[in-house]
XYZ file of C-alpha atoms in Angstrom:
566
model
C 280.869 395.541 49.667
C 280.984 393.305 52.324
C 280.630 389.509 51.640
C 278.885 387.716 53.966
C 278.551 383.837 53.577
C 276.264 382.229 55.872
C 276.552 378.733 57.215
C 274.098 376.702 59.159
C 275.148 376.069 62.410
C 275.558 372.089 63.279
C 274.320 371.331 66.282
C 276.640 368.815 68.716
C 275.710 367.306 71.681
C 278.821 368.036 74.195
C 279.930 365.216 75.765
C 281.239 365.072 78.991
C 284.875 363.502 79.509
C 283.887 361.444 82.607
C 281.311 359.772 80.639
C 283.536 358.409 77.949
C 285.760 356.963 80.418
C 282.590 355.278 81.980
C 281.482 353.699 79.260
C 284.679 352.441 77.931
C 285.160 351.564 81.658
C 281.482 349.437 81.466
C 281.782 348.215 77.777
C 283.218 344.916 78.752
C 280.340 343.857 81.048
C 277.706 345.159 78.599
C 275.857 342.313 76.535
C 276.353 342.824 72.708
C 274.517 340.180 71.959
C 271.340 342.233 72.970
C 272.732 345.432 71.503
C 273.685 346.882 75.355
C 276.132 349.454 75.523
C 275.254 350.613 71.601
C 274.159 354.259 71.306
C 270.555 354.634 69.833
C 269.393 356.410 67.143
C 266.270 358.069 67.205
C 263.834 357.043 64.184
C 263.603 359.753 61.345
C 260.184 361.516 60.682
C 260.400 360.250 56.829
C 260.719 356.861 58.243
C 257.972 356.795 60.574
C 255.605 358.813 57.812
C 256.230 355.673 55.506
C 255.915 352.849 57.869
C 252.401 354.480 58.816
C 251.435 354.457 55.761
C 252.436 350.703 54.858
C 250.435 349.942 57.982
C 247.086 351.922 57.061
C 247.471 350.460 53.471
C 247.474 346.722 54.649
C 244.939 347.355 57.301
C 242.565 348.778 54.307
C 243.524 345.719 52.617
C 242.455 343.495 54.944
C 239.242 345.395 56.244
C 238.464 345.320 52.291
C 238.649 341.362 52.103
C 236.686 341.056 55.277
C 234.011 343.252 54.029
C 233.696 341.225 50.661
C 234.069 337.762 52.227
C 231.615 338.588 55.198
C 228.554 340.864 52.813
C 229.411 339.895 49.150
C 229.902 335.964 49.623
C 228.900 335.399 53.277
C 225.874 333.165 52.539
C 227.776 331.247 49.912
C 230.805 330.524 52.311
C 228.803 329.598 55.558
C 226.893 326.896 53.101
C 230.218 325.822 51.993
C 231.803 325.308 55.561
C 228.349 323.732 56.836
C 229.076 321.029 53.848
C 232.624 320.410 54.228
C 232.280 319.786 58.069
C 228.857 318.425 58.815
C 227.713 315.463 56.706
C 224.463 313.710 56.888
C 224.212 310.128 55.262
C 221.727 307.105 55.320
C 222.418 303.856 57.008
C 220.374 301.484 55.141
C 218.376 298.337 56.906
C 218.527 295.043 55.607
C 215.538 294.365 53.261
C 213.209 291.714 54.536
C 212.765 287.730 53.799
C 210.101 286.411 51.970
C 209.247 282.774 52.707
C 206.594 280.237 51.241
C 203.887 278.754 53.460
C 205.584 276.086 54.752
C 209.155 277.977 55.956
C 210.680 278.089 52.889
C 213.224 280.749 52.374
C 212.370 282.484 48.546
C 214.245 285.554 48.793
C 216.903 286.644 51.128
C 219.973 288.596 51.305
C 223.799 288.298 51.075
C 225.820 290.143 49.248
C 223.029 291.093 47.051
C 219.363 290.176 46.929
C 219.017 286.349 46.389
C 216.329 284.745 44.991
C 215.195 280.520 45.112
C 214.370 279.086 41.746
C 211.063 277.758 41.827
C 210.083 277.108 38.458
C 206.738 279.291 37.381
C 206.816 281.429 40.214
C 208.886 284.348 39.310
C 206.374 286.478 38.850
C 204.730 286.202 41.831
C 207.767 286.868 44.003
C 209.222 289.858 41.756
C 212.466 291.123 41.990
C 213.989 294.443 43.206
C 216.081 297.116 41.067
C 216.984 300.615 41.459
C 214.813 303.445 41.578
C 214.206 305.589 38.618
C 215.157 309.225 38.208
C 210.823 310.343 39.153
C 211.441 308.033 42.059
C 214.505 309.756 43.519
C 213.242 313.190 42.526
C 210.075 312.584 44.131
C 212.297 311.173 47.792
C 210.235 307.546 46.954
C 213.824 306.121 47.519
C 217.469 306.842 47.725
C 219.477 306.350 44.488
C 221.687 303.544 46.470
C 218.785 301.519 47.181
C 216.842 298.598 45.440
C 213.016 298.423 45.544
C 210.590 296.301 44.447
C 209.741 296.004 40.903
C 207.311 293.112 40.637
C 205.251 290.696 42.523
C 205.584 290.121 46.186
C 208.720 292.444 46.258
C 206.646 295.648 45.157
C 203.259 294.659 46.669
C 205.060 294.596 50.119
C 208.210 296.756 49.798
C 207.185 298.859 52.457
C 207.134 295.868 55.081
C 210.179 293.940 53.349
C 212.243 297.879 53.019
C 212.405 298.663 56.496
C 213.190 302.204 57.773
C 216.410 304.328 57.048
C 218.587 305.168 59.471
C 220.843 308.583 59.485
C 224.611 309.115 60.944
C 226.086 312.587 60.985
C 230.139 312.735 60.415
C 232.200 315.772 61.078
C 234.982 316.084 58.315
C 237.903 318.326 57.901
C 238.643 320.535 54.458
C 240.471 317.342 53.225
C 237.333 315.065 53.637
C 239.166 313.501 56.860
C 236.423 312.135 59.186
C 237.007 313.792 62.355
C 234.424 312.708 64.724
C 230.799 311.008 64.750
C 227.668 313.183 65.398
C 224.184 311.671 65.928
C 223.439 308.664 64.759
C 219.788 307.070 64.439
C 219.864 303.270 64.138
C 218.069 301.752 60.856
C 214.961 299.472 61.608
C 215.498 296.164 59.382
C 212.358 294.919 57.029
C 210.249 292.367 58.374
C 209.508 289.172 56.893
C 206.415 288.231 54.654
C 205.093 284.522 54.565
C 202.992 283.623 51.644
C 200.674 280.634 50.588
C 202.440 279.777 48.098
C 203.826 275.670 48.682
C 206.971 276.228 46.661
C 207.498 272.480 46.178
C 204.312 271.888 44.866
C 204.236 275.181 42.394
C 207.242 273.072 40.844
C 205.662 270.001 40.499
C 202.422 272.051 39.029
C 204.781 273.746 36.514
C 206.952 270.948 35.602
C 203.625 268.954 34.576
C 202.661 271.664 32.365
C 206.153 272.496 30.972
C 206.602 268.646 29.919
C 203.092 267.865 28.574
C 203.924 270.909 26.293
C 207.357 270.325 24.959
C 206.003 266.507 24.427
C 202.806 267.443 22.661
C 203.578 270.761 20.563
C 201.772 273.297 22.960
C 203.617 276.489 23.763
C 203.136 276.971 27.093
C 200.232 277.162 29.919
C 199.493 277.763 33.649
C 197.986 276.546 36.598
C 196.413 277.104 40.130
C 195.545 275.602 43.288
C 193.794 277.065 45.755
C 192.314 276.509 49.121
C 188.359 277.047 48.633
C 188.056 278.185 52.221
C 190.847 280.759 52.718
C 191.276 281.662 49.287
C 194.986 281.009 49.367
C 196.829 280.254 46.248
C 198.764 277.434 47.354
C 200.418 277.032 43.723
C 200.462 279.758 40.224
C 202.670 278.415 37.695
C 202.861 280.261 34.630
C 204.759 278.702 31.789
C 207.441 279.511 30.435
C 209.288 281.552 33.166
C 212.224 283.201 34.387
C 215.174 283.192 37.053
C 214.920 286.222 39.010
C 218.251 286.627 39.662
C 218.855 287.787 36.236
C 217.668 291.417 37.377
C 220.336 291.343 40.494
C 223.525 289.319 40.871
C 223.662 288.769 36.912
C 221.997 291.672 35.702
C 222.967 290.790 32.106
C 221.308 293.120 29.320
C 221.455 290.271 26.614
C 219.619 288.161 29.074
C 217.223 290.165 29.720
C 216.906 291.348 25.800
C 216.751 287.778 24.917
C 213.799 287.219 27.310
C 211.801 290.386 26.658
C 211.588 289.577 22.988
C 211.009 286.187 23.374
C 207.427 285.313 21.380
C 206.618 282.682 24.481
C 206.133 286.105 26.489
C 208.034 284.271 29.572
C 207.629 287.981 31.598
C 203.817 287.456 30.980
C 202.122 285.998 34.499
C 199.581 284.080 32.758
C 197.966 283.063 35.904
C 196.450 286.681 36.303
C 197.074 288.320 32.948
C 197.125 285.652 30.307
C 193.241 285.502 28.889
C 191.979 282.498 27.075
C 189.256 281.399 25.607
C 187.447 279.287 27.930
C 185.547 276.638 25.843
C 183.345 273.755 27.633
C 184.696 274.687 31.194
C 181.918 277.440 31.043
C 179.414 274.532 30.816
C 178.810 274.067 34.450
C 178.076 278.027 35.177
C 175.699 277.703 32.016
C 173.826 274.954 33.683
C 173.401 276.940 37.286
C 171.930 279.552 35.070
C 169.654 278.006 33.252
C 168.414 275.930 36.434
C 168.025 279.057 38.242
C 166.266 280.498 35.235
C 163.773 277.735 34.972
C 164.838 277.237 31.420
C 164.849 273.530 31.447
C 164.726 270.526 34.850
C 168.182 268.471 35.144
C 166.535 265.413 34.117
C 164.873 266.468 30.876
C 167.326 265.075 27.744
C 167.983 266.892 24.930
C 169.060 265.193 21.216
C 172.302 265.510 19.829
C 172.922 264.028 16.650
C 176.234 265.740 15.968
C 175.074 268.992 14.827
C 171.828 271.448 14.881
C 170.683 273.705 12.030
C 168.880 276.852 12.181
C 167.040 278.537 9.427
C 167.825 281.686 8.463
C 164.851 284.188 9.056
C 165.676 285.938 5.706
C 165.773 283.339 3.462
C 163.683 280.134 4.419
C 165.786 278.040 2.360
C 168.876 278.460 4.116
C 170.405 277.039 7.237
C 173.257 277.617 9.488
C 174.630 274.245 10.577
C 175.899 274.211 14.295
C 178.056 271.285 14.938
C 178.672 269.083 18.277
C 182.222 267.533 18.735
C 180.280 264.249 18.823
C 176.963 262.795 18.560
C 175.839 261.959 22.250
C 172.562 260.703 21.639
C 169.836 262.257 24.344
C 171.431 263.589 26.995
C 170.398 265.413 30.287
C 171.989 268.132 32.375
C 174.171 265.890 34.532
C 175.335 263.750 31.156
C 175.453 266.916 29.074
C 178.044 268.126 31.718
C 180.028 264.882 31.980
C 180.417 264.257 28.309
C 180.329 268.021 27.086
C 177.531 267.956 24.821
C 178.081 271.021 22.720
C 174.150 271.041 21.277
C 172.472 270.641 24.844
C 174.216 273.758 25.648
C 173.562 275.626 22.697
C 169.797 275.111 23.379
C 169.819 276.016 26.934
C 171.681 279.026 25.804
C 170.145 280.339 22.600
C 166.722 278.239 22.861
C 165.993 276.204 19.625
C 163.085 275.567 17.696
C 162.974 272.359 15.741
C 162.350 272.458 11.671
C 161.582 268.958 11.698
C 165.060 267.707 10.811
C 167.683 267.087 13.345
C 165.559 267.608 16.520
C 161.687 266.524 15.413
C 159.151 268.427 17.598
C 161.458 270.281 19.637
C 160.967 273.730 21.289
C 163.478 275.090 24.024
C 163.678 278.425 25.123
C 167.017 279.955 25.984
C 168.776 282.002 28.252
C 169.615 284.815 25.838
C 172.809 286.610 25.502
C 171.507 289.450 28.238
C 171.050 287.071 31.304
C 174.319 284.976 29.973
C 176.143 287.690 30.684
C 174.505 288.564 33.960
C 175.257 285.191 35.382
C 178.882 285.155 33.984
C 179.710 288.115 35.816
C 177.773 286.741 38.928
C 180.803 284.138 39.180
C 183.086 286.834 38.713
C 184.174 286.591 35.183
C 184.988 289.626 33.289
C 185.806 291.517 36.452
C 188.703 291.713 38.878
C 189.224 288.555 41.416
C 190.480 291.100 44.331
C 194.076 288.663 44.173
C 196.731 291.434 45.370
C 199.022 291.285 42.456
C 199.484 293.874 39.804
C 198.548 293.657 36.142
C 195.420 291.020 36.848
C 193.345 291.368 33.163
C 189.591 291.291 33.615
C 188.623 289.368 30.436
C 185.905 289.695 28.221
C 182.075 288.472 28.188
C 180.719 288.925 24.840
C 177.467 290.764 24.466
C 175.718 292.964 21.934
C 177.468 295.785 22.720
C 181.205 294.584 22.244
C 180.029 293.253 19.326
C 179.094 296.468 17.856
C 181.949 298.330 19.236
C 184.382 295.739 17.847
C 182.838 294.474 14.677
C 182.075 298.191 12.870
C 178.644 298.274 14.605
C 177.272 294.544 13.642
C 174.287 293.288 14.859
C 174.085 290.090 17.804
C 173.262 287.219 16.429
C 171.788 283.627 17.616
C 174.884 281.921 16.431
C 176.801 284.357 18.525
C 175.019 282.977 21.577
C 175.421 279.664 20.883
C 179.337 279.984 20.701
C 179.343 281.925 23.879
C 177.340 278.956 25.407
C 179.855 276.924 25.032
C 182.771 279.492 26.381
C 184.173 280.188 22.479
C 183.709 283.387 20.381
C 184.755 286.568 22.186
C 184.860 284.475 25.523
C 188.049 285.465 27.144
C 189.247 284.615 31.356
C 192.069 284.539 33.259
C 193.394 281.351 34.798
C 192.736 283.099 38.403
C 189.047 283.913 37.315
C 188.705 280.341 36.484
C 189.999 278.659 39.785
C 187.761 281.205 41.556
C 184.726 280.493 40.012
C 185.053 276.740 40.030
C 185.825 277.014 44.022
C 182.354 278.686 44.190
C 180.570 275.498 42.810
C 183.099 273.450 45.617
C 181.591 275.565 48.478
C 178.084 275.861 47.132
C 178.122 279.878 46.394
C 181.340 280.873 48.532
C 183.230 283.469 45.855
C 186.267 284.125 47.645
C 189.133 286.258 46.966
C 192.097 284.723 45.882
C 195.121 285.620 47.779
C 199.266 285.307 48.062
C 199.749 285.532 51.559
C 199.396 283.357 54.131
C 196.025 283.381 56.088
C 195.903 282.627 59.632
C 193.205 281.688 61.690
C 192.237 285.437 63.175
C 192.189 286.604 59.712
C 188.688 287.547 58.281
C 187.949 285.779 54.678
C 186.901 288.031 52.151
C 183.860 286.435 50.055
C 180.950 286.697 48.045
C 178.067 284.569 48.544
C 176.018 283.539 45.350
C 172.358 282.426 46.838
C 171.250 279.827 44.484
C 169.087 276.680 45.611
C 171.439 273.811 47.167
C 169.921 271.503 44.896
C 171.064 273.212 41.991
C 174.820 273.082 42.996
C 174.115 269.477 43.677
C 173.315 268.907 40.224
C 175.953 270.606 38.723
C 178.904 268.872 40.956
C 177.433 265.474 40.280
C 177.899 266.197 36.891
C 181.559 267.337 37.145
C 181.829 263.878 39.165
C 180.770 262.076 36.414
C 182.940 263.567 34.277
C 185.702 262.074 36.081
C 183.908 258.094 36.754
C 182.871 258.089 33.139
C 183.092 261.309 30.998
C 185.927 263.718 29.350
C 187.757 263.623 32.138
C 188.389 260.265 33.297
C 192.111 260.607 33.621
C 191.851 261.991 36.806
C 190.296 259.127 38.469
C 192.142 258.266 41.334
C 191.412 255.169 43.779
C 193.073 257.618 46.886
C 190.646 260.688 46.461
C 187.621 261.475 44.459
C 188.140 264.179 41.774
C 185.199 266.373 40.197
C 186.067 268.320 37.305
C 185.467 269.418 33.839
C 187.491 269.209 30.610
C 187.495 272.028 27.774
C 188.836 272.340 24.371
C 189.103 276.028 22.811
C 189.325 276.424 19.241
C 191.793 279.095 18.152
C 192.309 281.641 14.837
C 190.186 281.524 11.865
C 191.332 278.329 10.796
C 190.649 276.319 14.075
C 194.093 274.598 13.591
C 195.245 275.394 16.997
C 193.440 274.889 20.456
C 194.082 275.536 23.866
C 193.406 272.099 26.506
C 191.488 272.980 29.793
C 190.584 271.086 33.095
C 189.131 272.771 35.890
C 187.878 270.708 39.184
C 188.008 270.225 43.238
C 188.712 267.715 45.447
C 187.975 265.730 47.634
C 184.471 265.979 45.991
C 182.564 265.153 49.140
C 184.430 267.753 51.301
C 186.035 270.385 49.346
C 189.382 271.999 50.343
C 191.012 272.784 46.772
C 190.117 273.798 43.577
C 192.217 273.925 40.354
C 193.135 274.664 36.681
C 195.561 273.810 34.579
C 195.285 274.806 30.709
C 198.222 274.557 27.858
C 197.705 276.506 24.979
C 198.384 276.847 21.233
C 198.673 273.252 20.460
C 198.013 271.219 17.593
C 194.074 270.248 17.189
C 195.438 266.541 16.018
C 196.357 266.182 19.517
C 194.260 263.576 21.978
C 196.581 264.221 25.298
C 195.257 267.218 27.038
C 195.415 268.888 30.362
C 193.938 266.149 32.210
C 197.107 264.369 31.737
C 199.707 266.673 33.277
C 196.703 267.338 36.268
C 196.781 263.562 37.301
C 200.547 264.009 37.542
C 199.896 267.094 39.915
C 196.753 265.441 41.606
C 199.204 261.574 42.556
C 201.998 263.727 43.678
C 199.390 265.653 46.418
C 198.140 262.069 47.490
C 201.960 261.030 48.323
C 203.192 264.544 49.583
C 200.457 266.478 50.725
C 197.710 264.560 51.839
C 196.206 267.396 54.225
C 195.850 269.272 51.032
C 193.389 266.771 50.315
C 191.963 264.714 53.009
């Protein structure tokens, strides 16, 4: 057999000799750095397929990633991109300042909110604080700003706060500022002017505080008001606090000490303190009795130091109602001036003599329904309308009130007697007292008190109490007699005529503590201001009362504020 061996023919490329010689001749002129003169070898098919496959794989991965970012997480990443590049932020305005009526700064700004310490005025001016969580969520305020928390700071927060500005900033991925965008400038807060005379306020506070410390009272309150406009010239609550503790110091221990103090320095006694008025209610009882023709102003009633009332169920039993002293026969003016309890027991509840203390006397009384009605008419038991938050309404005792608070007990004559002299459950506030006294000074103008300075163009809000002019005259004469030769003689002043009424309210079951009060107006002939000053929870045996402190205030006004009293 033939043994044939097949061999694959090797392909070769014929190279002509002249090409070799030509290449050799040209080699020195080739740029070897750019591979000139090299014989190129074509890429193999396998290498081509491998590179093509690698390219397709990389392109597929790239397209998959793009799809993932755009479709699956596109919204999230767009939001993140916007947040990272554009930032909106608030520009805070400067908070407005607060002035007293004479242009003295009471609140202003340095590195923080600063308050002038005026004794007793902190509840009126108030303070600022950080917004709580609910206020932030409700867009009432931003977490970085301070808002009014009490007093005028809260009441006038919209004016004082101003208007926020806004700026837009562009920042890179590292948070670095790249450029500024649009900017809205903030509008600073407006200024607020109060009716308060801060110097007078300090004098009023110091007079109350001094007497309280010397005579062992626990504190008190005082108000001075313009009877024509209702402007509060001074409103002192004793004890008080420094509003700067909520801002610059913000010391939790100091705040806790104030909060836990049994003297309650955070209580605004002027509008929220409820006090048994005692005898300062007697001028209003007199006006009610005159208006209802219960008694003439010249009729005299006898006070022997007490009256006794026969028990309707047991004729042999009597209840005795004491006066603070025996006054003898007194008419209405004298009863006001000397503060006869028996006189006002009788015109309040009526009296029929049994032949003992006041033989042959029969006198109709107002009765509790009419008493309640007139006390409401003078603004007791209701809001005065003053702008501050937290005003108490007080209480005028009545049969319905007694049933509600004393397990359904019936009203008795003795309850009417005690209500007629401002005792029993009678509770009123100093702001109500000063407003009601102003209505006597002005013959029935029951003005709305205000803590803001009143301009000539501002409308004064008031109710008119329509009573015969001669009735107002009788009561004012009785109050003037109280200063000239009655219970308020400490207020007698050569420079200005004062009309006043004092009161002593017994407290508690044992009646071993008392409140001492004085109310009034001046000048007597052309009244400009009304006032109230009270000191609370002092020893019953004390003989120096609120009139002594008010005398110091009046003397100061005579020397330093004659425009208030002339």
